[in-house]
Amino acid sequence: MINGELLQNKYSLVRGAARRARQLQSGAPPLGVSNSLKACRVAQDEIRHGKVTYTVMPKKTALIEPAA
C-alpha cells in the first residue's frame, strides 16, 4: 500500500505512474526488480515499493485582469 501522505487519490497515483512509465520507455533504468517487462507495471511496482516518490503540484491559477 502507498503511504497516504504520498497518495492524495487514485488519480494522482495514475499520473505519477504514467510519468514514470514514460521515463522508463525513454531509456531510464528500472530502480528495482519487477515481474513484468511492461513500463506501466514496472512504474507501479517502483511506487509501491517506495523506490519512486512523486509530488502533486497545485494547479496554476490564471491571472485575470479587469477590463478597462
Short mmCIF file of N, CA and C in Angstrom, two decimals:
data_model
loop_
_atom_site.label_atom_id
_atom_site.label_comp_id
_atom_site.label_asym_id
_atom_site.label_seq_id
_atom_site.Cartn_x
_atom_site.Cartn_y
_atom_site.Cartn_z
N MET A 1 0.84 -1.18 0.00
CA MET A 1 0.00 0.00 0.00
C MET A 1 0.88 1.24 0.00
N ILE A 2 0.44 2.26 -0.66
CA ILE A 2 1.17 3.51 -0.75
C ILE A 2 0.91 4.34 0.51
N ASN A 3 1.93 5.00 0.96
CA ASN A 3 1.80 5.90 2.11
C ASN A 3 0.77 6.97 1.79
N GLY A 4 -0.17 7.21 2.71
CA GLY A 4 -1.24 8.17 2.49
C GLY A 4 -0.75 9.57 2.23
N GLU A 5 0.44 9.94 2.74
CA GLU A 5 0.96 11.27 2.51
C GLU A 5 1.38 11.45 1.05
N LEU A 6 1.79 10.37 0.41
CA LEU A 6 2.21 10.46 -0.98
C LEU A 6 1.03 10.39 -1.93
N LEU A 7 -0.01 9.69 -1.52
CA LEU A 7 -1.13 9.42 -2.40
C LEU A 7 -2.33 10.25 -1.98
N GLN A 8 -2.65 11.26 -2.76
CA GLN A 8 -3.83 12.06 -2.46
C GLN A 8 -5.09 11.34 -2.91
N ASN A 9 -5.03 10.68 -4.05
CA ASN A 9 -6.15 9.92 -4.57
C ASN A 9 -5.65 8.99 -5.68
N LYS A 10 -6.52 8.19 -6.20
CA LYS A 10 -6.11 7.24 -7.25
C LYS A 10 -5.63 7.96 -8.50
N TYR A 11 -6.23 9.11 -8.78
CA TYR A 11 -5.84 9.86 -9.96
C TYR A 11 -4.37 10.29 -9.88
N SER A 12 -3.94 10.75 -8.71
CA SER A 12 -2.55 11.18 -8.57
C SER A 12 -1.60 9.99 -8.70
N LEU A 13 -2.01 8.81 -8.24
CA LEU A 13 -1.19 7.62 -8.41
C LEU A 13 -1.04 7.28 -9.89
N VAL A 14 -2.13 7.37 -10.63
CA VAL A 14 -2.09 7.07 -12.07
C VAL A 14 -1.19 8.07 -12.79
N ARG A 15 -1.30 9.35 -12.43
CA ARG A 15 -0.45 10.35 -13.08
C ARG A 15 1.03 10.12 -12.76
N GLY A 16 1.34 9.79 -11.50
CA GLY A 16 2.72 9.52 -11.12
C GLY A 16 3.28 8.30 -11.83
N ALA A 17 2.47 7.24 -11.91
CA ALA A 17 2.91 6.02 -12.58
C ALA A 17 3.08 6.26 -14.08
N ALA A 18 2.19 7.03 -14.67
CA ALA A 18 2.29 7.31 -16.11
C ALA A 18 3.55 8.10 -16.43
N ARG A 19 3.86 9.08 -15.59
CA ARG A 19 5.08 9.87 -15.82
C ARG A 19 6.32 8.99 -15.70
N ARG A 20 6.35 8.12 -14.68
CA ARG A 20 7.49 7.23 -14.51
C ARG A 20 7.58 6.23 -15.66
N ALA A 21 6.43 5.74 -16.13
CA ALA A 21 6.42 4.80 -17.26
C ALA A 21 7.00 5.45 -18.51
N ARG A 22 6.68 6.72 -18.73
CA ARG A 22 7.26 7.43 -19.88
C ARG A 22 8.77 7.54 -19.73
N GLN A 23 9.25 7.78 -18.51
CA GLN A 23 10.70 7.84 -18.28
C GLN A 23 11.34 6.49 -18.60
N LEU A 24 10.69 5.40 -18.17
CA LEU A 24 11.23 4.07 -18.44
C LEU A 24 11.26 3.79 -19.94
N GLN A 25 10.21 4.18 -20.65
CA GLN A 25 10.15 3.96 -22.09
C GLN A 25 11.18 4.80 -22.84
N SER A 26 11.60 5.89 -22.23
CA SER A 26 12.61 6.76 -22.85
C SER A 26 14.03 6.32 -22.53
N GLY A 27 14.17 5.24 -21.78
CA GLY A 27 15.50 4.70 -21.53
C GLY A 27 15.99 4.77 -20.10
N ALA A 28 15.20 5.30 -19.18
CA ALA A 28 15.62 5.34 -17.77
C ALA A 28 15.70 3.92 -17.23
N PRO A 29 16.72 3.61 -16.44
CA PRO A 29 16.84 2.25 -15.91
C PRO A 29 15.82 2.01 -14.80
N PRO A 30 15.28 0.79 -14.72
CA PRO A 30 14.37 0.46 -13.61
C PRO A 30 15.11 0.53 -12.27
N LEU A 31 14.41 0.92 -11.23
CA LEU A 31 15.01 1.09 -9.91
C LEU A 31 14.85 -0.13 -9.01
N GLY A 32 14.29 -1.18 -9.53
CA GLY A 32 14.11 -2.39 -8.75
C GLY A 32 13.78 -3.55 -9.66
N VAL A 33 13.52 -4.68 -9.03
CA VAL A 33 13.17 -5.88 -9.77
C VAL A 33 11.65 -5.95 -9.87
N SER A 34 11.15 -6.26 -11.05
CA SER A 34 9.72 -6.38 -11.27
C SER A 34 9.45 -7.69 -12.01
N ASN A 35 8.28 -8.23 -11.80
CA ASN A 35 7.90 -9.46 -12.50
C ASN A 35 7.43 -9.18 -13.92
N SER A 36 7.33 -7.93 -14.29
CA SER A 36 6.80 -7.55 -15.59
C SER A 36 7.85 -6.80 -16.39
N LEU A 37 7.69 -6.83 -17.68
CA LEU A 37 8.56 -6.05 -18.57
C LEU A 37 7.85 -4.79 -19.05
N LYS A 38 6.55 -4.67 -18.77
CA LYS A 38 5.77 -3.53 -19.20
C LYS A 38 6.09 -2.32 -18.33
N ALA A 39 6.35 -1.20 -18.99
CA ALA A 39 6.77 0.01 -18.28
C ALA A 39 5.75 0.47 -17.25
N CYS A 40 4.47 0.36 -17.57
CA CYS A 40 3.43 0.81 -16.65
C CYS A 40 3.43 -0.02 -15.37
N ARG A 41 3.57 -1.33 -15.49
CA ARG A 41 3.58 -2.20 -14.32
C ARG A 41 4.87 -2.00 -13.51
N VAL A 42 5.99 -1.84 -14.20
CA VAL A 42 7.26 -1.59 -13.51
C VAL A 42 7.16 -0.30 -12.70
N ALA A 43 6.57 0.75 -13.30
CA ALA A 43 6.41 2.03 -12.60
C ALA A 43 5.54 1.85 -11.36
N GLN A 44 4.44 1.11 -11.47
CA GLN A 44 3.57 0.87 -10.33
C GLN A 44 4.30 0.12 -9.23
N ASP A 45 5.09 -0.87 -9.61
CA ASP A 45 5.85 -1.64 -8.62
C ASP A 45 6.88 -0.76 -7.92
N GLU A 46 7.54 0.12 -8.68
CA GLU A 46 8.52 1.03 -8.08
C GLU A 46 7.86 1.95 -7.06
N ILE A 47 6.70 2.47 -7.39
CA ILE A 47 6.00 3.36 -6.47
C ILE A 47 5.54 2.57 -5.24
N ARG A 48 5.01 1.40 -5.45
CA ARG A 48 4.52 0.56 -4.35
C ARG A 48 5.64 0.22 -3.37
N HIS A 49 6.84 -0.02 -3.87
CA HIS A 49 7.97 -0.40 -3.02
C HIS A 49 8.76 0.81 -2.50
N GLY A 50 8.28 2.01 -2.80
CA GLY A 50 8.93 3.21 -2.27
C GLY A 50 10.20 3.62 -3.00
N LYS A 51 10.44 3.07 -4.17
CA LYS A 51 11.64 3.42 -4.94
C LYS A 51 11.48 4.76 -5.63
N VAL A 52 10.24 5.12 -5.93
CA VAL A 52 9.93 6.37 -6.61
C VAL A 52 8.88 7.10 -5.79
N THR A 53 9.10 8.37 -5.57
CA THR A 53 8.08 9.19 -4.93
C THR A 53 7.73 10.32 -5.88
N TYR A 54 6.60 10.89 -5.69
CA TYR A 54 6.18 11.98 -6.53
C TYR A 54 5.38 12.97 -5.70
N THR A 55 5.35 14.19 -6.18
CA THR A 55 4.63 15.25 -5.51
C THR A 55 3.61 15.82 -6.47
N VAL A 56 2.40 15.99 -5.99
CA VAL A 56 1.36 16.59 -6.81
C VAL A 56 1.43 18.09 -6.59
N MET A 57 1.72 18.80 -7.64
CA MET A 57 1.84 20.25 -7.56
C MET A 57 0.46 20.88 -7.71
N PRO A 58 0.21 21.96 -6.99
CA PRO A 58 -1.08 22.64 -7.15
C PRO A 58 -1.19 23.25 -8.53
N LYS A 59 -2.42 23.31 -9.02
CA LYS A 59 -2.63 23.89 -10.35
C LYS A 59 -2.34 25.38 -10.30
N LYS A 60 -1.80 25.88 -11.41
CA LYS A 60 -1.55 27.32 -11.52
C LYS A 60 -2.89 28.00 -11.79
N THR A 61 -3.10 29.11 -11.14
CA THR A 61 -4.32 29.85 -11.39
C THR A 61 -4.01 30.97 -12.37
N ALA A 62 -4.93 31.17 -13.26
CA ALA A 62 -4.73 32.23 -14.28
C ALA A 62 -4.99 33.58 -13.64
N LEU A 63 -4.17 34.51 -13.98
CA LEU A 63 -4.34 35.88 -13.51
C LEU A 63 -5.26 36.60 -14.51
N ILE A 64 -6.39 37.02 -14.01
CA ILE A 64 -7.35 37.71 -14.88
C ILE A 64 -7.36 39.18 -14.48
N GLU A 65 -7.10 40.01 -15.45
CA GLU A 65 -7.09 41.43 -15.18
C GLU A 65 -8.44 42.03 -15.59
N PRO A 66 -8.93 42.96 -14.80
CA PRO A 66 -10.23 43.57 -15.13
C PRO A 66 -10.14 44.39 -16.41
N ALA A 67 -11.26 44.40 -17.13
CA ALA A 67 -11.32 45.18 -18.37
C ALA A 67 -11.32 46.66 -18.02
N ALA A 68 -10.67 47.47 -18.85
CA ALA A 68 -10.57 48.91 -18.57
C ALA A 68 -11.80 49.67 -19.01
#
